[in-house]
Coordinates of C-alpha atoms in Angstrom, one line a residue:
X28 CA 64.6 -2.3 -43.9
X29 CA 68.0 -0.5 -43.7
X30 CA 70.9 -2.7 -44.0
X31 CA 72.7 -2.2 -40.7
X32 CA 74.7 -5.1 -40.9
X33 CA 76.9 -4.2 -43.8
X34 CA 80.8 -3.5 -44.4
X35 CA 80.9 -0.4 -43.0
X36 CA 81.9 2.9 -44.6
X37 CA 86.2 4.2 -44.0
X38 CA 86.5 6.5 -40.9
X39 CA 86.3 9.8 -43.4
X40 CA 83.6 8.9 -45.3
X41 CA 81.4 8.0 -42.1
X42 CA 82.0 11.1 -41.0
X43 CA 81.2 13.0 -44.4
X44 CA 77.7 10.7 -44.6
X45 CA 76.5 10.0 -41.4
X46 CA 73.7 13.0 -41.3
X47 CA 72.5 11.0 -44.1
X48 CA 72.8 7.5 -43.4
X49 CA 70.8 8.8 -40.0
X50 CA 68.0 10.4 -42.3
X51 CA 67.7 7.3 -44.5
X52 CA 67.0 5.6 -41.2
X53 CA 64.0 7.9 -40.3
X54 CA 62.9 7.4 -44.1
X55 CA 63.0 3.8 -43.7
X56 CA 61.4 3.8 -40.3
X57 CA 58.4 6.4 -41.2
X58 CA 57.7 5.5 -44.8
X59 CA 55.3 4.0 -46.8
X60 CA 57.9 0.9 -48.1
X61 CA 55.8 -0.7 -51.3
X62 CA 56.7 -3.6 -52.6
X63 CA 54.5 -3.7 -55.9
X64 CA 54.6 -6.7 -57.9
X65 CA 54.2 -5.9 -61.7
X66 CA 54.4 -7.4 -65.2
X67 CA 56.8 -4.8 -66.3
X68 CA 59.1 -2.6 -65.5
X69 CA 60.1 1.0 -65.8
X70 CA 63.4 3.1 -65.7
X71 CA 62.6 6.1 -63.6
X72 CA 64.3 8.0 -60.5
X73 CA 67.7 8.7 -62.1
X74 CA 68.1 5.2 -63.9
X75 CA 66.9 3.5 -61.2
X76 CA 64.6 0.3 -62.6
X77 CA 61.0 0.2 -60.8
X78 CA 58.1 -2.4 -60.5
X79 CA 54.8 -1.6 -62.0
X80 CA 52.5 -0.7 -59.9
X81 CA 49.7 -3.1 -60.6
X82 CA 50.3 -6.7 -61.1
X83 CA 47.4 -8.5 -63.5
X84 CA 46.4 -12.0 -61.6
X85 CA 43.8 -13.9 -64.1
X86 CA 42.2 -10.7 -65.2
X87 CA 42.1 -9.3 -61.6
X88 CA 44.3 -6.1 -60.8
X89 CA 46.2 -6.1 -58.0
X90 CA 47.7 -3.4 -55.9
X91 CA 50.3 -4.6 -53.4
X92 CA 50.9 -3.1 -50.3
X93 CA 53.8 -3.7 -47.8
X94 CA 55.3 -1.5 -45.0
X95 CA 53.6 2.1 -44.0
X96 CA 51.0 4.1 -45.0
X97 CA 51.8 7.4 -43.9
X98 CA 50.2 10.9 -44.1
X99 CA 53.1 12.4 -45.8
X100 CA 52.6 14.4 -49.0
X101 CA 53.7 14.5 -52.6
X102 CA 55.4 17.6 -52.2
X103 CA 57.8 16.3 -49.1
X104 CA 58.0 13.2 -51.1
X105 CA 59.3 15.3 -54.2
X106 CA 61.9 17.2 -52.3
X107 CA 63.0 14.1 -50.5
X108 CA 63.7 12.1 -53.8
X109 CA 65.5 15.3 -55.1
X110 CA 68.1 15.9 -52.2
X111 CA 69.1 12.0 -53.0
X112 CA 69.5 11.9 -56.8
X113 CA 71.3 15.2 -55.7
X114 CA 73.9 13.2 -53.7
X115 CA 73.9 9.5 -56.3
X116 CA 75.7 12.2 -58.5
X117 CA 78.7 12.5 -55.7
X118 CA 81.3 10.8 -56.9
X119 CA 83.1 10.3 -53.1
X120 CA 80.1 7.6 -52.4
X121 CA 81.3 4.9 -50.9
X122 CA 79.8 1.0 -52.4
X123 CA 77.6 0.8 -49.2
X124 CA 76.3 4.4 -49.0
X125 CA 75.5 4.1 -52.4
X126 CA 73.5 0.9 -52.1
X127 CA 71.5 2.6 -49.0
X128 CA 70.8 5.6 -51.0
X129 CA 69.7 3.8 -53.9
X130 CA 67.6 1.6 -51.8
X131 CA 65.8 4.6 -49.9
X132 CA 65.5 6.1 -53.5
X133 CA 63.6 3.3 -54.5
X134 CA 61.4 3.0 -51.7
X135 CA 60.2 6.5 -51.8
X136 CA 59.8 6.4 -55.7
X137 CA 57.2 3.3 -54.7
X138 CA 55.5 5.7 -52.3
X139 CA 55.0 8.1 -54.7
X140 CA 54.0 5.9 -57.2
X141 CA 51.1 4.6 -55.0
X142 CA 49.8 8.1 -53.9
X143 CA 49.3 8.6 -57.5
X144 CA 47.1 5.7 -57.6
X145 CA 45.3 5.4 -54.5
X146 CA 45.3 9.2 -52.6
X147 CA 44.0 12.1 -53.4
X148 CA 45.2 16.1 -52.9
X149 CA 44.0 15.9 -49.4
X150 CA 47.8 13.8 -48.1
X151 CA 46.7 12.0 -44.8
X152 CA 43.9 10.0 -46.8
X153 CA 44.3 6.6 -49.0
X154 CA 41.5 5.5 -50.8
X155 CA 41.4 1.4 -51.7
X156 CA 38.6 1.7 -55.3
X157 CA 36.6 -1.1 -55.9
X158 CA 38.8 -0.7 -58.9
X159 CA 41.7 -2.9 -58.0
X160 CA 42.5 -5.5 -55.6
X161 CA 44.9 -5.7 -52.4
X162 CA 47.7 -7.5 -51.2
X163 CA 49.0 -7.2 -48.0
X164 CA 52.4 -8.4 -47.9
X165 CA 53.9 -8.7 -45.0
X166 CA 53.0 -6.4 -41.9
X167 CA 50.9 -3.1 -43.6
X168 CA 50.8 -0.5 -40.8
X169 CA 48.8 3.1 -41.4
X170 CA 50.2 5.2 -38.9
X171 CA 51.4 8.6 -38.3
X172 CA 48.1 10.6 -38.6
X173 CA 47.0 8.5 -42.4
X174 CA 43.3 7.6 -42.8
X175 CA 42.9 4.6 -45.0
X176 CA 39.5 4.9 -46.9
X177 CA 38.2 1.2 -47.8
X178 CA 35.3 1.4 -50.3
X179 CA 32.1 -1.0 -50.2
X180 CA 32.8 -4.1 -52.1
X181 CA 36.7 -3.8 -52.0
X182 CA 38.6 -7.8 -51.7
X183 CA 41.8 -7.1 -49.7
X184 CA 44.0 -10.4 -49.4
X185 CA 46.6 -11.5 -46.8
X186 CA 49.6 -12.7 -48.7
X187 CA 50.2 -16.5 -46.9
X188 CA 54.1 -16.5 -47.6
X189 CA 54.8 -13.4 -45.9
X190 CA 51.9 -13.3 -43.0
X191 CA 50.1 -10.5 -43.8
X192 CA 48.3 -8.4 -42.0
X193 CA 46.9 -4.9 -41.5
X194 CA 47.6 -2.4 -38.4
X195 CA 46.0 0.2 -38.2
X196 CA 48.5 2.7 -35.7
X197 CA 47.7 5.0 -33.0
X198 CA 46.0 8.5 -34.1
X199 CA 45.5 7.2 -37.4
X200 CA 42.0 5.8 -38.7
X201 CA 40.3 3.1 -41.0
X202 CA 37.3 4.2 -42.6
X203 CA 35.8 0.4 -43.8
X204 CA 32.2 1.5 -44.8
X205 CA 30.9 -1.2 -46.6
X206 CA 27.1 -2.0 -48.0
X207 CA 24.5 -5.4 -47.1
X208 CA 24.9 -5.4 -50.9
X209 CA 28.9 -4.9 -51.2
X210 CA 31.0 -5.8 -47.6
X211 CA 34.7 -5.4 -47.2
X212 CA 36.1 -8.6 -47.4
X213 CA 39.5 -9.1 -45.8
X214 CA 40.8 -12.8 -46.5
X215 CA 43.8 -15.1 -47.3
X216 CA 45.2 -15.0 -50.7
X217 CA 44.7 -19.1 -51.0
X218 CA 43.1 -20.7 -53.8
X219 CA 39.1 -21.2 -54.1
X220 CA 38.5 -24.9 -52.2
X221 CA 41.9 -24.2 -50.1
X222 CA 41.1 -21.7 -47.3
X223 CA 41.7 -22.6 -43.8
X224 CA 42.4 -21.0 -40.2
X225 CA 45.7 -19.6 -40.1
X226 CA 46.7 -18.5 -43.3
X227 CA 46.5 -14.3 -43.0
X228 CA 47.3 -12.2 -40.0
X229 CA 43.9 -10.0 -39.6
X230 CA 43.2 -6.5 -38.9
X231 CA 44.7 -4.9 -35.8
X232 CA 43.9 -1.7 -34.6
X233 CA 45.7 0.2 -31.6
X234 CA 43.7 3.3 -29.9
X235 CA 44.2 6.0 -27.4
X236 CA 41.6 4.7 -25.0
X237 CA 42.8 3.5 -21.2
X238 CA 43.2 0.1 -20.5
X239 CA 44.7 -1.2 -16.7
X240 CA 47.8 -1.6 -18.2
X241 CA 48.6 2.0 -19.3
X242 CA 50.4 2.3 -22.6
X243 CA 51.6 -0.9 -23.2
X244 CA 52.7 -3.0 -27.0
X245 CA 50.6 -5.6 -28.6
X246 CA 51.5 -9.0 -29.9
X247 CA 54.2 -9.3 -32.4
X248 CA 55.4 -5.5 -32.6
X249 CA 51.9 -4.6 -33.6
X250 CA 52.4 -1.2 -31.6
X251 CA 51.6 0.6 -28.9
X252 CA 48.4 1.1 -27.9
X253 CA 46.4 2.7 -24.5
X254 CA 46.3 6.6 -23.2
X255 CA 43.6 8.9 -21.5
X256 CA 41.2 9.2 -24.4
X257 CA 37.5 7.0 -23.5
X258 CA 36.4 8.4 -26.9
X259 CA 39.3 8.1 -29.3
X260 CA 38.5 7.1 -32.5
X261 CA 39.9 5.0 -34.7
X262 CA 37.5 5.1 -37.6
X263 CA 34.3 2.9 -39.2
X264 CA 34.1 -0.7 -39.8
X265 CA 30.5 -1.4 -40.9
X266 CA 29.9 -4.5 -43.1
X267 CA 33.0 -5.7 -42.9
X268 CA 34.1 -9.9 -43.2
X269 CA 37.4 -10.9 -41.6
X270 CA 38.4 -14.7 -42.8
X271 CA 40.5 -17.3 -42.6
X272 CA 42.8 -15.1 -40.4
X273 CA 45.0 -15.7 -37.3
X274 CA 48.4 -16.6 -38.0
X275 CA 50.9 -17.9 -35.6
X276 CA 53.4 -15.9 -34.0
X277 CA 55.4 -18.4 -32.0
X278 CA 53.6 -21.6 -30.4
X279 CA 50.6 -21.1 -29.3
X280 CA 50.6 -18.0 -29.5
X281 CA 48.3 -16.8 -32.7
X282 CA 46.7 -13.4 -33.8
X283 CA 43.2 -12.3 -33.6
X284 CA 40.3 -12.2 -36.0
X285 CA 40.2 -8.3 -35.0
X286 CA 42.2 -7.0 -32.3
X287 CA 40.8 -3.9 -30.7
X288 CA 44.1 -2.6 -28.3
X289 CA 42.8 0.2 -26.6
X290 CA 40.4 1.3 -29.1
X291 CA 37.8 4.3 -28.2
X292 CA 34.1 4.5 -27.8
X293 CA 34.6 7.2 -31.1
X294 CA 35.2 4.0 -33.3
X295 CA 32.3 2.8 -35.2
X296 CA 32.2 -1.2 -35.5
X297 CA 28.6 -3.0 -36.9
X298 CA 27.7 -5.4 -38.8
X299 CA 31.1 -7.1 -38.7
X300 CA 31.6 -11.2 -39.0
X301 CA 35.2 -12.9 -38.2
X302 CA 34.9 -16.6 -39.8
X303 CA 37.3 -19.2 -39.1
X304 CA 39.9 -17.4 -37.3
X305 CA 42.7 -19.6 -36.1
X306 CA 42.8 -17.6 -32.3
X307 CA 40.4 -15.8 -30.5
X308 CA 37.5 -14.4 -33.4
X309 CA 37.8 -10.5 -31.7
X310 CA 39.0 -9.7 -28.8
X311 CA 39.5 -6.5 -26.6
X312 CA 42.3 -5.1 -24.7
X313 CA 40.8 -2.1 -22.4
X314 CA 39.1 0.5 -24.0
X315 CA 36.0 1.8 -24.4
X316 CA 34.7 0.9 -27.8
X317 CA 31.1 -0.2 -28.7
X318 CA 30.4 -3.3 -31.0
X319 CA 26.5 -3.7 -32.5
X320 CA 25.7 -6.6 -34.9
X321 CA 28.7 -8.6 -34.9
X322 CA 29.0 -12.3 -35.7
X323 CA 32.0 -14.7 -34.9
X324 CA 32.2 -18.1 -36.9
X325 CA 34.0 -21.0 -36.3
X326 CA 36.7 -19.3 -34.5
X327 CA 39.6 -22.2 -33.1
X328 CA 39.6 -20.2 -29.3
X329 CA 37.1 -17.8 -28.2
X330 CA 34.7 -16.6 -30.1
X331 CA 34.8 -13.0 -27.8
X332 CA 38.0 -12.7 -25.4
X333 CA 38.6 -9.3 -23.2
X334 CA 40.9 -8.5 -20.6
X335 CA 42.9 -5.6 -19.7
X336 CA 40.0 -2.8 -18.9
X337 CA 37.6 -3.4 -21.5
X338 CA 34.5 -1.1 -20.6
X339 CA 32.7 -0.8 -23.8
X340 CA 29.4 -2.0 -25.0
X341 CA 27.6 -4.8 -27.4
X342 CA 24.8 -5.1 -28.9
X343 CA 23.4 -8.2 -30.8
X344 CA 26.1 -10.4 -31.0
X345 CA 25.8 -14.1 -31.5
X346 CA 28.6 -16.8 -32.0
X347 CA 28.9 -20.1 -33.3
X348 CA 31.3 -22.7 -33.0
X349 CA 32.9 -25.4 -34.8
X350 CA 33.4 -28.8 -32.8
X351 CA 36.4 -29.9 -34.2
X352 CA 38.2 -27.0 -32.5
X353 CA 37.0 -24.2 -30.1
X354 CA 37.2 -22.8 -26.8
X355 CA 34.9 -20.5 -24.9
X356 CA 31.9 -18.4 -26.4
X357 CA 33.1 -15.5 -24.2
X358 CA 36.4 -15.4 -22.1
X359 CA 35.9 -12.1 -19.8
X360 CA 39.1 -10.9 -17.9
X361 CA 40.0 -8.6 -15.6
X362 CA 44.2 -8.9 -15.5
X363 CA 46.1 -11.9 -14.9
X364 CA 48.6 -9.9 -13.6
X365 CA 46.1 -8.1 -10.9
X366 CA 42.6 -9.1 -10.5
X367 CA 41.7 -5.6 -8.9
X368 CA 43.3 -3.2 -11.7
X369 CA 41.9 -0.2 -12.8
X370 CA 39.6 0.5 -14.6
X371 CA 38.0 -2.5 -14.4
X372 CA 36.9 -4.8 -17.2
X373 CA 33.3 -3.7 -16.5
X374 CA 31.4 -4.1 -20.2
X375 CA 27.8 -3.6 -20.7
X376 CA 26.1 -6.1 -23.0
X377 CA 22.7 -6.8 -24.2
X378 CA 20.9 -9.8 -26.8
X379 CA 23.6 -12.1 -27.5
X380 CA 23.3 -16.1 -28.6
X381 CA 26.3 -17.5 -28.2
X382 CA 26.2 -21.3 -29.6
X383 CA 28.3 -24.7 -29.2
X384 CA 29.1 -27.7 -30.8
X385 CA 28.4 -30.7 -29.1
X386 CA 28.6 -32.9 -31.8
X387 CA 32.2 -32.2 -31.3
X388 CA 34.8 -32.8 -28.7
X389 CA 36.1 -29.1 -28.4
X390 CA 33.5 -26.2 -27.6
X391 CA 34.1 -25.6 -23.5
X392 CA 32.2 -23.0 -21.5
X393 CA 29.4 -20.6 -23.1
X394 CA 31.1 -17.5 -20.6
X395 CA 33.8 -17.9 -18.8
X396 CA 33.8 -14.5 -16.3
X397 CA 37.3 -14.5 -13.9
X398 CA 40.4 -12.7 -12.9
X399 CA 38.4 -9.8 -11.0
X400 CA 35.8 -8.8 -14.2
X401 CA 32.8 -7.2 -13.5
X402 CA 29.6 -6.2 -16.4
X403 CA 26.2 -6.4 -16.9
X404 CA 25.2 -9.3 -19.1
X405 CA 21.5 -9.5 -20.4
X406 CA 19.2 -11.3 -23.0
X407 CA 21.1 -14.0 -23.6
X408 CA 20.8 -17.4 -25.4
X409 CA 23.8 -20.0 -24.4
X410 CA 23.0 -23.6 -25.8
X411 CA 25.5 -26.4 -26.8
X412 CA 28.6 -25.9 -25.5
X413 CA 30.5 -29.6 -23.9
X414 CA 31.3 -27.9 -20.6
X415 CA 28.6 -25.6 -18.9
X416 CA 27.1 -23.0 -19.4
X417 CA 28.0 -20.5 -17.1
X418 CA 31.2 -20.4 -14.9
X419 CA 32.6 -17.5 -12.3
X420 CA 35.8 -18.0 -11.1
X421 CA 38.1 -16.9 -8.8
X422 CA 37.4 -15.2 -5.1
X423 CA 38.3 -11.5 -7.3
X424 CA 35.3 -12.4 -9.6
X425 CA 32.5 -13.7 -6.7
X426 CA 33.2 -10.6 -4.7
X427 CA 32.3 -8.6 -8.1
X428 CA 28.8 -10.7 -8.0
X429 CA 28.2 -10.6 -4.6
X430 CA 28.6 -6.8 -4.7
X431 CA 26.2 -6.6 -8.0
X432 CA 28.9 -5.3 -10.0
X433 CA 28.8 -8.9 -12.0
X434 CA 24.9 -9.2 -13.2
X435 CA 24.1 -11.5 -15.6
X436 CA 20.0 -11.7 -16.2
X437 CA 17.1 -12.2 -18.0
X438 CA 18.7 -14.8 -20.2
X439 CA 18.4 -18.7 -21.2
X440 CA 20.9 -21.3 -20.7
X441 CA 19.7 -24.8 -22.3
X442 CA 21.6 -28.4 -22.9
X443 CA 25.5 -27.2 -22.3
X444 CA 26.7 -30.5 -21.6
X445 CA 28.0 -30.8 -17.7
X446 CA 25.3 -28.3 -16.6
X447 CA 24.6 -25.0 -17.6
X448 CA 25.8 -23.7 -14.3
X449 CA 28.9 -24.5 -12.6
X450 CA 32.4 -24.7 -12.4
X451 CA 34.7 -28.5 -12.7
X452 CA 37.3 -26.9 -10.2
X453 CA 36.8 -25.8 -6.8
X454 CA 34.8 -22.3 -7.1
X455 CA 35.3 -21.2 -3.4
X456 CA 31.9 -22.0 -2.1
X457 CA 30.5 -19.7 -5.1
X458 CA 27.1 -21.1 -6.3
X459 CA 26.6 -20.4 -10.2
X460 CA 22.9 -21.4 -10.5
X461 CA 21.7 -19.7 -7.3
X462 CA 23.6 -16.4 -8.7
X463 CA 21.9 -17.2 -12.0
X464 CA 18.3 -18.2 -11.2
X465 CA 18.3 -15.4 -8.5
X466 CA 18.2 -12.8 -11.8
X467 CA 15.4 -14.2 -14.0
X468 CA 17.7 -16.3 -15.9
X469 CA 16.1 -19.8 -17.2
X470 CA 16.8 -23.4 -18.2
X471 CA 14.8 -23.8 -21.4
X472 CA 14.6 -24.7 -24.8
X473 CA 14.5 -21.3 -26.7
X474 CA 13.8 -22.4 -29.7
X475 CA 16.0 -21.8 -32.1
X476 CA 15.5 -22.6 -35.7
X477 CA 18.9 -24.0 -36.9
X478 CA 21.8 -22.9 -35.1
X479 CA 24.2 -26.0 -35.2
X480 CA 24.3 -26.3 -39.4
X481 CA 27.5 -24.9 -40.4
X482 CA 26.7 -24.5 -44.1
X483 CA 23.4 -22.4 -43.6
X484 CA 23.1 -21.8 -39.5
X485 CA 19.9 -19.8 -38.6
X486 CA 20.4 -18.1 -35.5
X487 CA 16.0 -16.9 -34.9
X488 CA 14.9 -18.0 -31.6
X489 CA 11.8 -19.7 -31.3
X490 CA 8.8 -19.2 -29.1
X491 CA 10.3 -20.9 -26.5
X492 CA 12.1 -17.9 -25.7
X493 CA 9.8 -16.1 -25.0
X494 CA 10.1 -17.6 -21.7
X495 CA 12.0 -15.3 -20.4
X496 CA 11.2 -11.8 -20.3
X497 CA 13.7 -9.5 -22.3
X498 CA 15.9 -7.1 -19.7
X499 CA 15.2 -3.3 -21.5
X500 CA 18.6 -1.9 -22.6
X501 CA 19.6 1.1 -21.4
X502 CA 18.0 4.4 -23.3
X503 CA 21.5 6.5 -24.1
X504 CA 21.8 6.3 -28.1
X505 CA 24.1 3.2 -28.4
X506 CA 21.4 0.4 -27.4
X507 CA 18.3 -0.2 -29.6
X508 CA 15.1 -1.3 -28.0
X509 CA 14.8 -5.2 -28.3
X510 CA 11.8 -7.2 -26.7
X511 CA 13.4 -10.8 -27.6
X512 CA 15.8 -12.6 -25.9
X513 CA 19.2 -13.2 -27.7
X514 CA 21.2 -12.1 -30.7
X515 CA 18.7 -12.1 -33.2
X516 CA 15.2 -11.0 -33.5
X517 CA 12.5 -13.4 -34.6
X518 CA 11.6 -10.6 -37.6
X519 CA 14.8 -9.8 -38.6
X520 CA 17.8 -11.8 -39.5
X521 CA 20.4 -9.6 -39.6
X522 CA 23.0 -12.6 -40.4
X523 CA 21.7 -12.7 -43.8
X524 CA 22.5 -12.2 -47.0
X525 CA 26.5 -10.3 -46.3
X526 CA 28.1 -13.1 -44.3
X527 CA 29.6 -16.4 -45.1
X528 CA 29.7 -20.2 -44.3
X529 CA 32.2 -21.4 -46.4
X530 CA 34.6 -23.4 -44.9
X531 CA 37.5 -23.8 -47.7

């Protein structure tokens, strides 16, 4: 970052440098700042002494990353460096111009460095190789029109000392397009036998898509997000594993898994598990965009949280969580600030199990719908969470049910501990089971094989649920037939074989 708070420059040589103390500040704001970490070092850029690229850990080579990933080319980069060893060579530099020029030199030298190692002739892409490592250090943002291409089987670590964590900008993309046989695996950099919740940031991606709160600024300056594009799109994540993520930003107050902030139907997102995540395993705000085969683990809040507009759809779904700390299976908002903003959270959802712990004393409510949120909710298995099963609240989110903009059907809801319809606070009158039971939802034991072992969960439902008659999705290219109830069919296990259980 450009050192602002330095002894400043004499009156005459302000005047003589200011055009370029202003353009180092643009650099510094718009460039691709790399810190890399090496074994070595190398004199380049007019004397100026430069890291290695790659830094060897145990065998492993490592590429790390910190600051932006933009879309700007070698040739700019080139011309850029040239203009400052141009002016290093004026002998009128004041001490501080000097040390600002030399420390922009450097900076852009790093960029340069890195293009040559992971971008090819086409300038807006960067391409992570199965070939090295990653280290996120610190807050990585792709932005200003750069695509970062992730390739299957690529280990990208969240440096621990420096909270990192990847955001992926507005009108620039992620391309994560991993295999069954080789997912993307986004963790913490901790030792084997050491991983916790908490110890990375996690992958944060801000979208052009509306949300009820226009164009507004995630969580810890992690950009703006929202506009007037329902299909914007922000790239691929297909077998992809988020872990261990979730770091906090002030009390209380900790990142997501995967933050989708106003993210667009455009965006491609399956076969994606967040594990242990010390917030909310993903969450939406607004936006359109579509989730299929996703799987949320031992998250410390919600397993899925939306607010803000959300009007996307999901597909096979199924969370589990971990007694020793967990809230809600889903926490569906509207806005706190007003229940009735536009456009409604109003998502479409079909086959979900979404399971508790109560062998634990956290795990509350298997959905939790309020604030004025609306949706369709269908095939669902909700089992073993400590409060109930199913609770509306607020006077906002009964008129949505009463007016059949709130359906949930066609789904079971078995052994949540203080019923699995209900609310502990005063609901208004509103009757849970008799909105429940009114839709062909039932209370019975749908059989599922294992779904409360943590170390090898299996999530197949039993013929037990076949009790219930499965809800057909809707026929319009995003839903897949599915004549079962819940997340999973009995025939295929998609949960196998590419996630994880591992709890250190």
């Amino acid at each position: 970052m450009l050192n602002t708070g330095g002894a400043p420059a004499s009156t005459e040589t302000r005047g003589v440098y200011q055009n370029w103390l202003f353009l180092l500040l643009a650099i510094f704001t718009a460039s691709i700042t790399l810190a890399f970490v090496g074994c070595g070092s190398d004199e380049t850029e007019g004397g100026l002494i430069l890291e290695e690229a790659v830094l060897d850990v145990d065998g492993h080579q490592v590429v790390v990353l910190h600051g932006n990933l933009t879309a700007r080319d070698d040739s700019e980069l080139s011309q850029l460096i040239e203009d400052m060893q141009l002016s290093l060579k004026d002998e009128n530099l004041t001490a501080y111009a000097r040390q600002e020029l030399e420390g922009a030199l450097n900076q852009l030298s790093y960029e340069r460095q890195l293009r040559s190692l992971l971008s090819t002739s086409d300038s807006p892409n960067w391409h992570l190789s199965a070939t090295y490592e990653y280290l996120l250090r610190g807050a990585v943002f792709v932005k200003d029109g750069a695509i970062l291409t992730i390739a299957p089987g690529v280990k990208i670590y969240g440096e621990q000392a420096t909270n990192g964590t990847l955001i992926i900008a507005q009108d620039s993309k992620i391309m994560a397009d991993g295999t069954p046989d080789a997912p993307i695996v986004m963790s913490s950099d901790a030792f084997e036998g050491s991983h916790a919740r908490g110890q990375w940031g996690g992958l944060i991606i801000n979208g052009n898509a509306p949300t009820n709160q226009g164009v507004t600024f995630g969580e810890g300056d992690t950009g703006a997000f929202g506009g007037n594009n329902p299909e914007d799109s922000s790239g691929i994540l297909r077998y992809v594993r988020i872990q261990y993520a979730g770091i906090e930003l002030s009390p209380d107050n900790e990142l997501n898994g995967i933050s989708f902030q106003g993210v667009g139907s455009g965006t491609i997102v399956e076969h994606v598990q967040v594990h242990m995540n010390q917030d909310d395993g993903i969450e939406m705000f607004g936006g359109t965009v579509n989730l299929k085969y996703v799987l949320v683990t031992g998250a410390r809040d919600d397993s899925f949280d939306w607010t803000d507009g959300w009007t996307g759809k999901g597909q096979f779904w199924v969370a589990q969580q971990y007694g020793d700390d967990a809230d809600n299976g889903f926490e569906v908002d509207n806005s706190s600030k007003d229940n009735e903003a536009t456009p409604r959270s109003a998502a479409t959802i079909f086959n979900v199990t979404l399971i508790g712990d109560p062998s634990g004393p956290e795990s509350d409510n298997g959905m939790l719908i309020r604030e004025g949120a609306a949706g369709i909710y269908a095939n669902f298995i909700v089992t073993g969470f400590n409060k109930v099963g199913l609770d509306i609240n607020n006077e906002a989110t009964h008129a949505q049910a009463d007016s059949g903009q709130l359906v949930v059907k066609n789904s079971i809801f078995f052994e949540n501990g203080k019923g699995n319809f209900g609310d502990e606070k005063e609901d208004d009158g509103f009757d849970e089971a008799a909105f429940a039971l009114r839709n062909g939802n039932k209370e019975t034991d749908p059989g599922l094989a294992d779904p409360f072992n943590k170390s090898a969960p299996n999530f197949t439902p039993g013929a037990g649920a076949k009790a219930v008659s499965p809800a057909p999705p809707p026929s319009d290219g995003f839903f897949e037939p599915a004549d079962f109830i819940g997340g999973v069919s009995p025939s295929n296990n998609w949960t196998s074989g590419w996630t994880t259980s591992e709890q250190k």
